[in-house]
mmCIF file of C-alpha atoms in Angstrom:
data_model
loop_
_atom_site.group_PDB
_atom_site.id
_atom_site.type_symbol
_atom_site.label_atom_id
_atom_site.label_comp_id
_atom_site.label_asym_id
_atom_site.label_seq_id
_atom_site.Cartn_x
_atom_site.Cartn_y
_atom_site.Cartn_z
ATOM 1 C CA UNK A 1 -1.662 15.296 -0.316
ATOM 2 C CA UNK A 2 1.851 14.179 0.499
ATOM 3 C CA UNK A 3 4.390 15.396 -2.052
ATOM 4 C CA UNK A 4 5.268 12.189 -3.863
ATOM 5 C CA UNK A 5 5.855 11.944 -7.587
ATOM 6 C CA UNK A 6 6.733 8.942 -9.714
ATOM 7 C CA UNK A 7 8.301 8.916 -13.138
ATOM 8 C CA UNK A 8 7.585 7.768 -15.693
ATOM 9 C CA UNK A 9 3.852 7.241 -15.181
ATOM 10 C CA UNK A 10 3.618 4.778 -18.029
ATOM 11 C CA UNK A 11 6.292 2.723 -19.751
ATOM 12 C CA UNK A 12 6.325 -0.010 -22.350
ATOM 13 C CA UNK A 13 9.573 -1.891 -22.803
ATOM 14 C CA UNK A 14 10.875 -5.140 -24.219
ATOM 15 C CA UNK A 15 12.068 -8.254 -22.433
ATOM 16 C CA UNK A 16 15.724 -8.070 -21.491
ATOM 17 C CA UNK A 17 16.033 -4.291 -21.381
ATOM 18 C CA UNK A 18 16.962 -2.407 -18.199
ATOM 19 C CA UNK A 19 14.325 -0.155 -16.658
ATOM 20 C CA UNK A 20 14.596 2.423 -13.878
ATOM 21 C CA UNK A 21 11.633 3.919 -12.072
ATOM 22 C CA UNK A 22 12.004 7.029 -9.949
ATOM 23 C CA UNK A 23 10.220 8.116 -6.817
ATOM 24 C CA UNK A 24 10.681 11.663 -5.538
ATOM 25 C CA UNK A 25 9.376 13.073 -2.249
ATOM 26 C CA UNK A 26 9.265 16.586 -0.859
ATOM 27 C CA UNK A 27 8.241 15.556 2.693
ATOM 28 C CA UNK A 28 11.701 14.633 4.049
ATOM 29 C CA UNK A 29 10.336 11.311 5.331
ATOM 30 C CA UNK A 30 12.937 8.774 6.411
ATOM 31 C CA UNK A 31 11.313 5.651 4.974
ATOM 32 C CA UNK A 32 10.574 4.992 1.316
ATOM 33 C CA UNK A 33 9.047 1.861 -0.186
ATOM 34 C CA UNK A 34 8.472 0.227 -3.551
ATOM 35 C CA UNK A 35 5.436 -2.006 -4.059
ATOM 36 C CA UNK A 36 3.957 -3.800 -7.032
ATOM 37 C CA UNK A 37 0.225 -4.339 -7.463
ATOM 38 C CA UNK A 38 -1.113 -7.273 -9.439
ATOM 39 C CA UNK A 39 -4.648 -8.652 -9.777
ATOM 40 C CA UNK A 40 -5.249 -11.376 -7.228
ATOM 41 C CA UNK A 41 -2.124 -10.534 -5.227
ATOM 42 C CA UNK A 42 -2.807 -7.103 -3.860
ATOM 43 C CA UNK A 43 0.200 -4.936 -3.090
ATOM 44 C CA UNK A 44 3.487 -6.654 -2.343
ATOM 45 C CA UNK A 45 6.583 -4.987 -0.921
ATOM 46 C CA UNK A 46 9.647 -5.139 -3.184
ATOM 47 C CA UNK A 47 12.282 -3.128 -1.304
ATOM 48 C CA UNK A 48 12.354 -0.337 1.212
ATOM 49 C CA UNK A 49 14.839 2.250 2.446
ATOM 50 C CA UNK A 50 15.359 3.593 5.948
ATOM 51 C CA UNK A 51 17.889 6.261 5.020
ATOM 52 C CA UNK A 52 20.398 7.355 2.427
ATOM 53 C CA UNK A 53 22.192 4.235 1.182
ATOM 54 C CA UNK A 54 20.238 2.067 3.669
ATOM 55 C CA UNK A 55 17.922 -0.427 2.004
ATOM 56 C CA UNK A 56 16.393 -3.811 2.720
ATOM 57 C CA UNK A 57 14.494 -6.485 0.839
ATOM 58 C CA UNK A 58 10.768 -6.993 0.858
ATOM 59 C CA UNK A 59 8.608 -9.979 0.044
ATOM 60 C CA UNK A 60 9.251 -10.018 -3.730
ATOM 61 C CA UNK A 61 12.741 -8.563 -4.228
ATOM 62 C CA UNK A 62 14.141 -11.044 -6.800
ATOM 63 C CA UNK A 63 14.914 -9.331 -10.107
ATOM 64 C CA UNK A 64 14.858 -5.839 -8.598
ATOM 65 C CA UNK A 65 17.485 -3.535 -7.144
ATOM 66 C CA UNK A 66 17.151 -0.152 -5.482
ATOM 67 C CA UNK A 67 19.271 2.844 -4.665
ATOM 68 C CA UNK A 68 18.862 5.909 -2.496
ATOM 69 C CA UNK A 69 21.631 8.471 -2.858
ATOM 70 C CA UNK A 70 19.522 11.399 -1.603
ATOM 71 C CA UNK A 71 16.783 11.573 1.018
ATOM 72 C CA UNK A 72 14.226 12.639 -1.556
ATOM 73 C CA UNK A 73 14.883 10.070 -4.295
ATOM 74 C CA UNK A 74 14.398 6.294 -4.345
ATOM 75 C CA UNK A 75 15.124 4.420 -7.573
ATOM 76 C CA UNK A 76 13.862 0.983 -8.544
ATOM 77 C CA UNK A 77 15.815 -0.841 -11.259
ATOM 78 C CA UNK A 78 14.867 -3.893 -13.234
ATOM 79 C CA UNK A 79 18.243 -5.009 -14.560
ATOM 80 C CA UNK A 80 16.737 -7.184 -17.298
ATOM 81 C CA UNK A 81 12.982 -6.830 -17.504
ATOM 82 C CA UNK A 82 10.788 -9.919 -17.876
ATOM 83 C CA UNK A 83 7.110 -10.238 -18.776
ATOM 84 C CA UNK A 84 6.369 -11.328 -15.188
ATOM 85 C CA UNK A 85 7.414 -7.842 -14.070
ATOM 86 C CA UNK A 86 4.527 -6.259 -15.960
ATOM 87 C CA UNK A 87 2.667 -4.542 -13.148
ATOM 88 C CA UNK A 88 1.702 -1.272 -11.541
ATOM 89 C CA UNK A 89 4.458 0.004 -9.274
ATOM 90 C CA UNK A 90 3.763 2.242 -6.311
ATOM 91 C CA UNK A 91 6.147 4.233 -4.205
ATOM 92 C CA UNK A 92 5.266 5.102 -0.613
ATOM 93 C CA UNK A 93 6.823 7.115 2.209
ATOM 94 C CA UNK A 94 6.490 7.267 5.985
ATOM 95 C CA UNK A 95 8.135 8.931 8.972
ATOM 96 C CA UNK A 96 8.733 5.640 10.773
ATOM 97 C CA UNK A 97 8.425 1.970 9.892
ATOM 98 C CA UNK A 98 5.961 0.755 12.452
ATOM 99 C CA UNK A 99 3.896 3.589 13.854
ATOM 100 C CA UNK A 100 3.108 6.024 11.070
ATOM 101 C CA UNK A 101 0.852 6.292 8.073
ATOM 102 C CA UNK A 102 2.221 5.383 4.674
ATOM 103 C CA UNK A 103 1.554 7.880 1.885
ATOM 104 C CA UNK A 104 1.451 6.614 -1.659
ATOM 105 C CA UNK A 105 2.467 8.036 -5.011
ATOM 106 C CA UNK A 106 0.249 7.878 -8.116
ATOM 107 C CA UNK A 107 1.860 4.740 -9.530
ATOM 108 C CA UNK A 108 3.757 3.702 -12.660
ATOM 109 C CA UNK A 109 2.212 1.270 -15.118
ATOM 110 C CA UNK A 110 4.961 -0.881 -16.629
ATOM 111 C CA UNK A 111 4.377 -3.233 -19.527
ATOM 112 C CA UNK A 112 7.121 -5.644 -20.558
ATOM 113 C CA UNK A 113 6.544 -7.160 -24.004
ATOM 114 C CA UNK B 1 4.384 -15.566 6.439
ATOM 115 C CA UNK B 2 1.550 -13.190 7.221
ATOM 116 C CA UNK B 3 -1.640 -13.744 5.233
ATOM 117 C CA UNK B 4 -4.201 -10.941 4.986
ATOM 118 C CA UNK B 5 -7.694 -11.735 3.748
ATOM 119 C CA UNK B 6 -10.554 -9.408 2.878
ATOM 120 C CA UNK B 7 -14.058 -10.736 2.454
ATOM 121 C CA UNK B 8 -16.159 -10.057 0.470
ATOM 122 C CA UNK B 9 -14.147 -9.233 -2.655
ATOM 123 C CA UNK B 10 -17.004 -7.053 -3.897
ATOM 124 C CA UNK B 11 -19.998 -5.419 -2.266
ATOM 125 C CA UNK B 12 -22.881 -3.396 -3.673
ATOM 126 C CA UNK B 13 -25.220 -1.401 -1.399
ATOM 127 C CA UNK B 14 -27.900 1.268 -1.824
ATOM 128 C CA UNK B 15 -27.048 4.818 -0.822
ATOM 129 C CA UNK B 16 -27.603 5.576 2.861
ATOM 130 C CA UNK B 17 -26.929 2.066 4.100
ATOM 131 C CA UNK B 18 -24.429 1.376 6.887
ATOM 132 C CA UNK B 19 -21.874 -1.275 5.990
ATOM 133 C CA UNK B 20 -18.973 -3.259 7.389
ATOM 134 C CA UNK B 21 -15.841 -4.378 5.579
ATOM 135 C CA UNK B 22 -13.781 -7.201 7.036
ATOM 136 C CA UNK B 23 -10.052 -7.859 7.242
ATOM 137 C CA UNK B 24 -8.399 -10.872 8.848
ATOM 138 C CA UNK B 25 -4.730 -11.686 9.372
ATOM 139 C CA UNK B 26 -2.922 -14.818 10.494
ATOM 140 C CA UNK B 27 -0.060 -13.475 12.632
ATOM 141 C CA UNK B 28 -1.045 -11.299 15.606
ATOM 142 C CA UNK B 29 2.499 -9.925 16.034
ATOM 143 C CA UNK B 30 1.752 -6.624 14.305
ATOM 144 C CA UNK B 31 2.668 -3.018 15.024
ATOM 145 C CA UNK B 32 -0.394 -1.522 13.419
ATOM 146 C CA UNK B 33 -3.176 -1.994 10.902
ATOM 147 C CA UNK B 34 -4.082 0.544 8.280
ATOM 148 C CA UNK B 35 -7.129 0.978 6.054
ATOM 149 C CA UNK B 36 -6.733 2.557 2.623
ATOM 150 C CA UNK B 37 -9.007 3.616 -0.179
ATOM 151 C CA UNK B 38 -8.039 3.202 -3.835
ATOM 152 C CA UNK B 39 -9.945 4.777 -6.708
ATOM 153 C CA UNK B 40 -9.569 3.249 -10.205
ATOM 154 C CA UNK B 41 -6.210 4.079 -11.759
ATOM 155 C CA UNK B 42 -5.064 5.971 -8.683
ATOM 156 C CA UNK B 43 -2.748 5.513 -5.741
ATOM 157 C CA UNK B 44 -3.813 4.609 -2.227
ATOM 158 C CA UNK B 45 -5.220 7.113 0.249
ATOM 159 C CA UNK B 46 -4.849 6.385 3.947
ATOM 160 C CA UNK B 47 -8.141 6.364 5.855
ATOM 161 C CA UNK B 48 -7.338 5.150 9.353
ATOM 162 C CA UNK B 49 -4.329 3.793 11.233
ATOM 163 C CA UNK B 50 -4.822 1.671 14.353
ATOM 164 C CA UNK B 51 -1.804 0.985 16.551
ATOM 165 C CA UNK B 52 -1.547 -2.523 17.995
ATOM 166 C CA UNK B 53 -2.334 -1.180 21.475
ATOM 167 C CA UNK B 54 -5.552 0.486 20.311
ATOM 168 C CA UNK B 55 -8.990 -1.017 19.806
ATOM 169 C CA UNK B 56 -10.494 1.472 17.376
ATOM 170 C CA UNK B 57 -10.104 4.711 15.465
ATOM 171 C CA UNK B 58 -12.737 7.044 14.074
ATOM 172 C CA UNK B 59 -12.717 9.635 11.318
ATOM 173 C CA UNK B 60 -15.997 11.209 10.288
ATOM 174 C CA UNK B 61 -18.317 8.469 9.027
ATOM 175 C CA UNK B 62 -15.588 5.845 9.284
ATOM 176 C CA UNK B 63 -14.816 3.666 12.273
ATOM 177 C CA UNK B 64 -12.152 0.975 12.288
ATOM 178 C CA UNK B 65 -11.754 -1.634 15.004
ATOM 179 C CA UNK B 66 -8.911 -4.009 15.754
ATOM 180 C CA UNK B 67 -8.984 -7.297 17.657
ATOM 181 C CA UNK B 68 -5.375 -8.369 17.518
ATOM 182 C CA UNK B 69 -5.843 -11.595 19.454
ATOM 183 C CA UNK B 70 -8.390 -12.915 16.982
ATOM 184 C CA UNK B 71 -6.628 -11.436 13.952
ATOM 185 C CA UNK B 72 -9.547 -9.325 12.807
ATOM 186 C CA UNK B 73 -10.320 -5.751 11.868
ATOM 187 C CA UNK B 74 -13.502 -4.143 10.592
ATOM 188 C CA UNK B 75 -14.119 -0.870 8.783
ATOM 189 C CA UNK B 76 -17.579 0.527 9.449
ATOM 190 C CA UNK B 77 -18.930 3.110 7.007
ATOM 191 C CA UNK B 78 -22.019 4.978 8.157
ATOM 192 C CA UNK B 79 -24.650 6.419 5.821
ATOM 193 C CA UNK B 80 -22.859 5.364 2.645
ATOM 194 C CA UNK B 81 -22.704 7.758 -0.325
ATOM 195 C CA UNK B 82 -21.978 7.184 -4.037
ATOM 196 C CA UNK B 83 -18.641 8.961 -3.494
ATOM 197 C CA UNK B 84 -17.623 6.123 -1.174
ATOM 198 C CA UNK B 85 -17.450 3.793 -4.179
ATOM 199 C CA UNK B 86 -13.848 2.557 -4.375
ATOM 200 C CA UNK B 87 -11.675 -0.389 -3.415
ATOM 201 C CA UNK B 88 -10.829 -0.588 0.282
ATOM 202 C CA UNK B 89 -7.595 -2.266 1.339
ATOM 203 C CA UNK B 90 -6.262 -3.194 4.727
ATOM 204 C CA UNK B 91 -2.576 -3.596 5.508
ATOM 205 C CA UNK B 92 -0.738 -4.916 8.544
ATOM 206 C CA UNK B 93 2.702 -3.860 9.682
ATOM 207 C CA UNK B 94 5.070 -6.285 11.362
ATOM 208 C CA UNK B 95 8.614 -6.923 10.205
ATOM 209 C CA UNK B 96 7.201 -6.314 6.733
ATOM 210 C CA UNK B 97 4.040 -4.810 5.311
ATOM 211 C CA UNK B 98 1.288 -7.103 4.042
ATOM 212 C CA UNK B 99 -1.811 -6.014 2.156
ATOM 213 C CA UNK B 100 -5.122 -7.707 1.566
ATOM 214 C CA UNK B 101 -6.514 -7.905 -1.975
ATOM 215 C CA UNK B 102 -9.276 -5.450 -1.169
ATOM 216 C CA UNK B 103 -13.050 -5.135 -1.188
ATOM 217 C CA UNK B 104 -14.556 -3.313 -4.171
ATOM 218 C CA UNK B 105 -17.464 -1.220 -2.893
ATOM 219 C CA UNK B 106 -20.213 0.185 -5.089
ATOM 220 C CA UNK B 107 -22.787 2.516 -3.539
ATOM 221 C CA UNK B 108 -25.871 2.775 -5.736
ATOM 222 C CA UNK B 109 -27.663 6.147 -5.810
#
């Protein structure tokens, strides 16, 4: 298995509070991604990174920000969490954007009350 | 916007049966198509990756085909086993990544 960890694995928070999720890789892959998975919607891309300090928006980026200060870490921040952001969040990594397999982390279950 | 559809949403088969899972997409301008497996409460595991220039890929009992012009891919599972029970997702890569909602497969012993 690819070396990808996510923390925390579970979190319950209240509306309006800031939340940061962390993804850590030991594979030295260039690309890192954040997805959310919701019933009926499948996985949707939130943001991705193609290098340190290089990020771009995905399909559902509103309400989320990301940062990548080191190759191995990719942070997802909800500045002010809302109930609509209750979801399971997955991090993924790949060597390239278009030609290589994506490897997924175990996921973080976030509940916003 | 790319739309990825997987039909059926759920499938139940007896052990030993061969089966086909379907994936369709609306925009043929893709780099590749990937099939994943997801077990309950777990992350996704990559099964097969087909580049846009390829027609099929095989791994053990799994065979995936790609017809880019018609916007279709199939995942063929031979001699199904109870351990194959999981949700199978397809994803296409273009300027973004788009996933289908998956087919939940149950293989009955």
